[in-house]
Amino acid sequence: KMTAKNLCIVLSLCICALGALPEYTINLDESPLTRWNVVLEKFKTETITLAKATSSGVPQQMRTWLQNDFQTGFSKYYPEYWQELEGIQKTLGIPMYDLLSYNLMYETHADCTGILARNPEGIIVQGRNFDFYDSHEYASIAFLAIFQKNGKEVFRCAHYAGMIGVNTCIKMGKFSLGLNGRYSGLSMEDGRKLTMEAINIGIPMVKLMARLIMLNNDTYADAIHSLGTTALANPVYWIIGGLTGNEGAILTMARDIMIDIWSLTDERWYLAQTNSDHWEAEKAGSRIAFANQQMKSIPEESFTYQLMLDDVLLKYPVCRPQTVISCAMSASKNLFDIIVPDYHG
């Protein structure tokens, strides 16, 4: 008889890594209209399918806004990124509405797990599972993006074809960054309305903000300041890791203000975050309960970068059927590993 306990054991044994993700350089010196073309040609069919599937579920109020009003505000405040969208639309040959719906998917729903930890040598390690519906479809368009300017790497991220914003990034030798969705308590309709109003006046989408942070900040301290003082189109948890010591923090953000900053300390060697505020009571069986359980099972003096992957991120139920990718990062050691879990063995 298959019990819940047996299912956990079976899934834990079956999670393994698929092959390495393809790697593409995004040349920021190239025209925004064409800089994504090589990637899009590789993933064209899959990206079109996902964009159309996403747009089919958008409610009428947001559909009307995307068709009539989005361009006015976004192209005014972010002309370069609007050109990127125009170039992507042309290459894919789909309506702009489909592409915008797809790029806004993180503003509507995403369940993720983020962890920061310090190893015995004082090195900061960051882990992240990106969970989303249609996980296998998103995994099929995942790749390693290396953003380059003036012939040099600026940052790299786990990325998805057709998207201009980022959510899992590292700036080698500087800092690493992830973001988790935060639910405001508003109805979906009221939340969408506030998101639309914010974007109309130039307030950035969260994934676009992450890209701006990676481009324009060179230190952990500068990134923390920028993240904590910039209004956003949606509430979010910023999860940022530095190099050593206590350089690790989770910023709990409302749309217009930072509510809390939770940092590593000499006594607190790791932090775990899913999609609820860390000061709330932990519910039995929740993803945060499992993440904490896995971290606490590793003695602090034994923690390693590899254990972040093997004993935490890839362990069911931290890793689950909705997990698109699992990532471990260390800016201090210039390490960035992306794994696509395979539940079929």
Coordinates of C-alpha atoms in Angstrom, one line a residue:
K1 CA 0.0 0.0 0.0
M2 CA 1.4 3.4 -1.0
T3 CA 1.3 5.7 2.0
A4 CA 2.4 9.3 2.2
K5 CA 5.6 8.2 4.0
N6 CA 6.4 5.7 1.3
L7 CA 5.7 8.2 -1.4
C8 CA 8.2 10.6 0.2
I9 CA 10.8 7.8 0.2
V10 CA 10.2 6.9 -3.4
L11 CA 10.3 10.5 -4.6
S12 CA 13.6 11.1 -2.6
L13 CA 15.2 8.2 -4.3
C14 CA 14.0 9.2 -7.8
I15 CA 15.1 12.8 -7.9
C16 CA 18.2 13.0 -10.0
A17 CA 19.8 15.6 -12.3
L18 CA 19.1 15.9 -16.0
G19 CA 21.8 17.0 -18.3
A20 CA 23.5 20.4 -18.0
L21 CA 21.5 23.4 -19.2
P22 CA 22.6 25.0 -22.4
E23 CA 24.6 28.2 -22.0
Y24 CA 24.1 31.5 -23.9
T25 CA 25.8 34.9 -23.8
I26 CA 23.5 37.9 -23.8
N27 CA 25.5 40.7 -25.2
L28 CA 24.2 44.0 -23.8
D29 CA 26.2 45.9 -26.3
E30 CA 24.0 44.4 -29.1
S31 CA 20.8 46.1 -30.1
P32 CA 17.9 45.3 -27.7
L33 CA 15.9 44.3 -30.7
T34 CA 18.2 41.3 -31.5
R35 CA 20.2 40.4 -28.4
W36 CA 17.8 37.5 -27.5
N37 CA 17.5 36.0 -31.1
V38 CA 19.9 33.1 -30.7
V39 CA 18.1 31.9 -27.6
L40 CA 14.7 32.3 -29.1
E41 CA 15.5 30.3 -32.2
K42 CA 16.6 27.4 -30.0
F43 CA 13.4 27.5 -27.8
K44 CA 10.9 29.1 -30.2
T45 CA 8.2 26.4 -30.3
E46 CA 8.2 25.8 -26.5
T47 CA 8.2 29.5 -25.7
I48 CA 5.3 30.2 -28.0
T49 CA 3.3 27.4 -26.4
L50 CA 4.0 28.6 -22.9
A51 CA 3.2 32.3 -23.7
K52 CA -0.1 31.4 -25.2
A53 CA -1.0 29.1 -22.3
T54 CA -0.2 31.8 -19.8
S55 CA -2.2 34.5 -21.7
S56 CA -5.3 32.2 -21.9
G57 CA -5.7 32.4 -18.2
V58 CA -5.4 36.2 -17.7
P59 CA -8.7 37.8 -16.5
Q60 CA -10.4 40.4 -18.7
Q61 CA -9.4 43.4 -16.6
M62 CA -5.7 42.7 -17.0
R63 CA -6.1 41.6 -20.6
T64 CA -7.6 45.0 -21.5
W65 CA -4.8 46.8 -19.7
L66 CA -2.1 44.7 -21.4
Q67 CA -3.6 45.3 -24.8
N68 CA -4.2 49.1 -24.4
D69 CA -2.2 50.7 -21.7
F70 CA 0.9 48.7 -20.7
Q71 CA 3.1 50.0 -23.5
T72 CA 2.5 53.7 -22.7
G73 CA 4.0 53.5 -19.2
F74 CA 6.6 50.8 -19.7
S75 CA 8.1 52.1 -22.9
K76 CA 8.3 55.6 -21.4
Y77 CA 10.3 54.5 -18.3
Y78 CA 12.1 51.5 -19.7
P79 CA 12.7 52.1 -23.4
E80 CA 15.5 49.6 -23.7
Y81 CA 13.5 46.8 -22.2
W82 CA 10.5 47.7 -24.2
Q83 CA 12.7 47.3 -27.3
E84 CA 13.7 43.9 -26.0
L85 CA 10.1 42.9 -25.8
E86 CA 9.5 44.2 -29.4
G87 CA 12.4 42.1 -30.6
I88 CA 11.2 39.0 -28.8
Q89 CA 7.7 39.4 -30.2
K90 CA 9.0 39.8 -33.7
T91 CA 11.1 36.7 -33.5
L92 CA 8.4 34.6 -31.9
G93 CA 5.6 35.9 -34.2
I94 CA 3.0 36.1 -31.4
P95 CA 0.8 39.0 -30.2
M96 CA 2.4 41.3 -27.8
Y97 CA -0.4 40.5 -25.3
D98 CA 0.7 36.9 -25.1
L99 CA 4.3 37.9 -24.5
L100 CA 3.4 40.5 -21.8
S101 CA 1.2 38.0 -20.0
Y102 CA 4.1 35.5 -20.0
N103 CA 6.6 38.1 -18.7
L104 CA 4.2 39.1 -15.9
M105 CA 3.7 35.6 -14.6
Y106 CA 5.9 36.2 -11.5
E107 CA 3.7 39.2 -10.5
T108 CA 0.7 36.8 -10.2
H109 CA 1.9 33.6 -8.6
A110 CA 5.1 31.7 -7.7
D111 CA 6.1 29.4 -4.9
C112 CA 9.8 29.2 -4.2
T113 CA 12.3 28.2 -1.5
G114 CA 15.3 30.3 -0.7
I115 CA 18.1 29.5 1.8
L116 CA 21.2 31.4 2.9
A117 CA 23.9 29.6 5.0
R118 CA 27.5 30.1 6.2
N119 CA 29.9 27.2 6.0
P120 CA 32.5 26.4 8.7
E121 CA 35.1 28.5 6.7
G122 CA 32.7 31.5 6.9
I123 CA 31.8 31.3 3.2
I124 CA 28.2 32.3 2.2
V125 CA 26.2 29.7 0.2
Q126 CA 22.8 30.5 -1.3
G127 CA 20.3 27.9 -2.4
R128 CA 17.1 28.3 -4.3
N129 CA 14.3 26.1 -5.7
F130 CA 12.1 27.8 -8.3
D131 CA 8.6 26.2 -8.1
F132 CA 5.9 26.9 -10.6
Y133 CA 2.9 25.2 -12.2
D134 CA 3.8 23.6 -15.6
S135 CA 7.3 22.8 -14.1
H136 CA 8.4 20.5 -16.9
E137 CA 7.3 23.0 -19.6
Y138 CA 9.4 25.8 -17.9
A139 CA 12.3 23.4 -17.4
S140 CA 12.3 22.7 -21.2
I141 CA 13.1 26.4 -21.9
A142 CA 15.6 26.9 -19.0
F143 CA 19.2 27.9 -19.8
L144 CA 22.2 29.6 -18.2
A145 CA 22.3 33.2 -19.3
I146 CA 25.6 35.1 -19.1
F147 CA 25.0 38.8 -19.4
Q148 CA 28.1 40.5 -20.9
K149 CA 29.0 44.1 -21.5
N150 CA 32.2 45.6 -23.0
G151 CA 33.4 42.0 -23.6
K152 CA 33.2 41.1 -19.9
E153 CA 30.7 39.2 -17.8
V154 CA 28.5 41.3 -15.7
F155 CA 26.4 38.6 -14.1
R156 CA 24.8 35.2 -14.8
C157 CA 21.5 33.7 -14.0
A158 CA 19.2 30.7 -14.4
H159 CA 16.9 32.0 -17.1
Y160 CA 13.9 31.2 -19.3
A161 CA 13.5 31.9 -23.0
G162 CA 11.3 34.9 -23.8
M163 CA 11.6 36.6 -20.5
I164 CA 13.4 39.9 -19.9
G165 CA 13.4 39.9 -16.0
V166 CA 15.5 37.5 -13.9
N167 CA 15.0 35.8 -10.5
T168 CA 18.1 33.6 -9.7
C169 CA 21.4 35.4 -10.3
I170 CA 25.0 35.7 -9.2
K171 CA 27.6 38.4 -9.7
M172 CA 30.9 36.4 -9.3
G173 CA 33.0 37.7 -6.5
K174 CA 30.3 40.2 -5.4
F175 CA 26.9 38.8 -4.3
S176 CA 24.0 36.4 -5.3
L177 CA 20.3 37.2 -5.5
G178 CA 17.0 35.4 -5.5
L179 CA 13.4 36.4 -5.0
N180 CA 10.3 34.8 -3.7
G181 CA 6.7 35.9 -4.2
R182 CA 5.0 37.4 -1.1
Y183 CA 1.2 37.3 -0.8
S184 CA -0.2 40.6 0.4
G185 CA -3.6 39.3 1.7
L186 CA -5.5 41.2 -1.0
S187 CA -7.8 39.5 -3.4
M188 CA -6.3 38.5 -6.7
E189 CA -8.4 41.2 -8.4
D190 CA -7.3 44.0 -6.0
G191 CA -3.7 42.9 -6.2
R192 CA -3.7 42.9 -10.0
K193 CA -5.1 46.4 -9.9
L194 CA -2.3 47.8 -7.7
T195 CA 0.3 46.0 -9.9
M196 CA -1.2 47.6 -13.1
E197 CA -1.3 51.1 -11.5
A198 CA 2.3 50.8 -10.3
I199 CA 3.7 49.7 -13.7
N200 CA 1.8 52.6 -15.4
I201 CA 3.9 55.1 -13.3
G202 CA 7.2 53.4 -13.8
I203 CA 7.5 51.3 -10.7
P204 CA 9.4 48.2 -11.8
M205 CA 8.2 44.6 -12.0
V206 CA 10.1 42.5 -9.5
K207 CA 12.0 40.5 -12.0
L208 CA 13.0 43.6 -13.9
M209 CA 14.2 45.1 -10.6
A210 CA 16.4 42.1 -10.0
R211 CA 18.0 42.6 -13.4
L212 CA 18.6 46.3 -12.6
I213 CA 20.2 45.4 -9.3
M214 CA 22.6 42.9 -10.9
L215 CA 23.5 45.4 -13.6
N216 CA 24.0 48.5 -11.4
N217 CA 25.3 47.3 -8.0
D218 CA 28.8 45.9 -7.4
T219 CA 28.7 45.2 -3.6
Y220 CA 26.5 43.4 -1.2
A221 CA 26.0 46.6 0.8
D222 CA 25.0 48.6 -2.2
A223 CA 22.6 45.9 -3.4
I224 CA 21.0 45.7 0.0
H225 CA 20.4 49.5 0.0
S226 CA 18.9 49.6 -3.5
L227 CA 16.7 46.6 -2.8
G228 CA 15.4 48.1 0.5
T229 CA 14.7 51.5 -0.8
T230 CA 13.0 50.9 -4.2
A231 CA 9.2 50.6 -4.6
L232 CA 8.0 47.5 -6.5
A233 CA 4.9 46.6 -8.5
N234 CA 4.4 43.6 -6.2
P235 CA 5.4 42.5 -2.7
V236 CA 8.4 40.2 -2.6
Y237 CA 11.1 38.6 -0.5
W238 CA 14.6 39.6 -1.6
I239 CA 17.1 36.9 -0.6
I240 CA 20.7 38.1 -1.0
G241 CA 24.0 36.5 -0.2
G242 CA 27.3 38.3 0.1
L243 CA 30.8 36.8 0.4
T244 CA 31.6 35.8 4.0
G245 CA 30.7 36.2 7.6
N246 CA 27.2 37.5 8.2
E247 CA 26.6 38.8 4.7
G248 CA 23.3 37.2 4.1
A249 CA 19.8 38.8 4.5
I250 CA 16.2 38.4 3.6
L251 CA 14.2 41.6 2.9
T252 CA 10.5 41.4 3.4
M253 CA 9.0 44.0 1.0
A254 CA 5.6 45.6 0.7
R255 CA 5.0 47.4 -2.6
D256 CA 6.2 50.7 -1.3
I257 CA 8.4 50.0 1.7
M258 CA 10.7 47.4 3.3
I259 CA 8.9 45.9 6.3
D260 CA 11.7 43.8 7.7
I261 CA 15.3 42.8 7.2
W262 CA 16.4 39.4 8.6
S263 CA 20.1 38.7 8.6
L264 CA 22.7 36.1 9.5
T265 CA 24.3 36.6 12.8
D266 CA 27.2 34.9 14.7
E267 CA 24.5 32.8 16.4
R268 CA 22.2 32.3 13.4
W269 CA 24.2 30.5 10.6
Y270 CA 21.3 29.9 8.2
L271 CA 18.0 31.5 7.0
A272 CA 15.2 29.8 5.1
Q273 CA 12.4 31.5 3.3
T274 CA 9.4 30.3 1.3
N275 CA 6.3 32.5 0.7
S276 CA 5.2 33.5 4.2
D277 CA 6.7 36.1 6.6
H278 CA 9.4 34.5 8.8
W279 CA 7.9 35.7 12.0
E280 CA 4.6 33.9 11.4
A281 CA 4.0 30.6 13.2
E282 CA 5.4 27.7 11.2
K283 CA 2.7 25.3 10.1
A284 CA 3.3 21.5 10.3
G285 CA 3.8 20.1 6.8
S286 CA 4.5 23.4 5.2
R287 CA 7.4 23.9 2.8
I288 CA 9.2 26.2 5.3
A289 CA 8.9 23.5 8.0
F290 CA 10.5 20.9 5.7
A291 CA 13.3 23.4 4.6
N292 CA 14.1 24.1 8.3
Q293 CA 14.0 20.4 9.1
Q294 CA 16.5 19.6 6.4
M295 CA 18.9 22.4 7.4
K296 CA 18.7 21.5 11.1
S297 CA 19.6 17.9 10.2
I298 CA 23.0 19.1 9.1
P299 CA 25.4 20.0 11.9
E300 CA 26.6 23.6 11.4
E301 CA 30.3 22.4 11.5
S302 CA 29.6 19.9 8.7
F303 CA 27.7 22.1 6.3
T304 CA 29.0 22.4 2.7
Y305 CA 28.0 23.8 -0.6
Q306 CA 27.3 20.3 -1.9
L307 CA 25.1 19.4 1.0
M308 CA 23.0 22.5 0.2
L309 CA 22.1 20.7 -3.0
D310 CA 22.1 17.0 -2.1
D311 CA 20.6 17.1 1.4
V312 CA 18.3 20.2 1.2
L313 CA 17.3 21.5 -2.2
L314 CA 17.0 18.1 -3.9
K315 CA 15.3 16.4 -1.0
Y316 CA 11.6 15.7 -1.2
P317 CA 9.4 17.6 -0.2
V318 CA 11.7 20.7 -0.4
C319 CA 12.1 19.6 -4.0
R320 CA 8.7 18.5 -5.4
P321 CA 6.9 18.0 -8.7
Q322 CA 6.4 21.7 -9.1
T323 CA 10.2 22.4 -8.8
V324 CA 11.5 23.7 -12.1
I325 CA 15.1 24.1 -11.1
S326 CA 17.3 23.8 -8.0
C327 CA 20.3 26.2 -7.7
A328 CA 23.3 26.6 -5.4
M329 CA 25.4 29.7 -5.5
S330 CA 28.5 31.0 -3.8
A331 CA 29.8 34.5 -5.0
S332 CA 32.9 34.1 -2.8
K333 CA 33.9 30.8 -4.5
N334 CA 32.5 31.8 -8.0
L335 CA 30.2 28.7 -7.9
F336 CA 26.8 28.5 -9.6
D337 CA 25.1 25.1 -10.1
I338 CA 21.7 24.7 -11.8
I339 CA 20.0 21.3 -11.6
V340 CA 16.7 20.3 -13.3
P341 CA 15.1 17.6 -11.0
D342 CA 13.8 14.6 -12.8
Y343 CA 11.0 12.8 -11.0
H344 CA 10.9 9.9 -13.5
G345 CA 14.3 8.5 -12.6

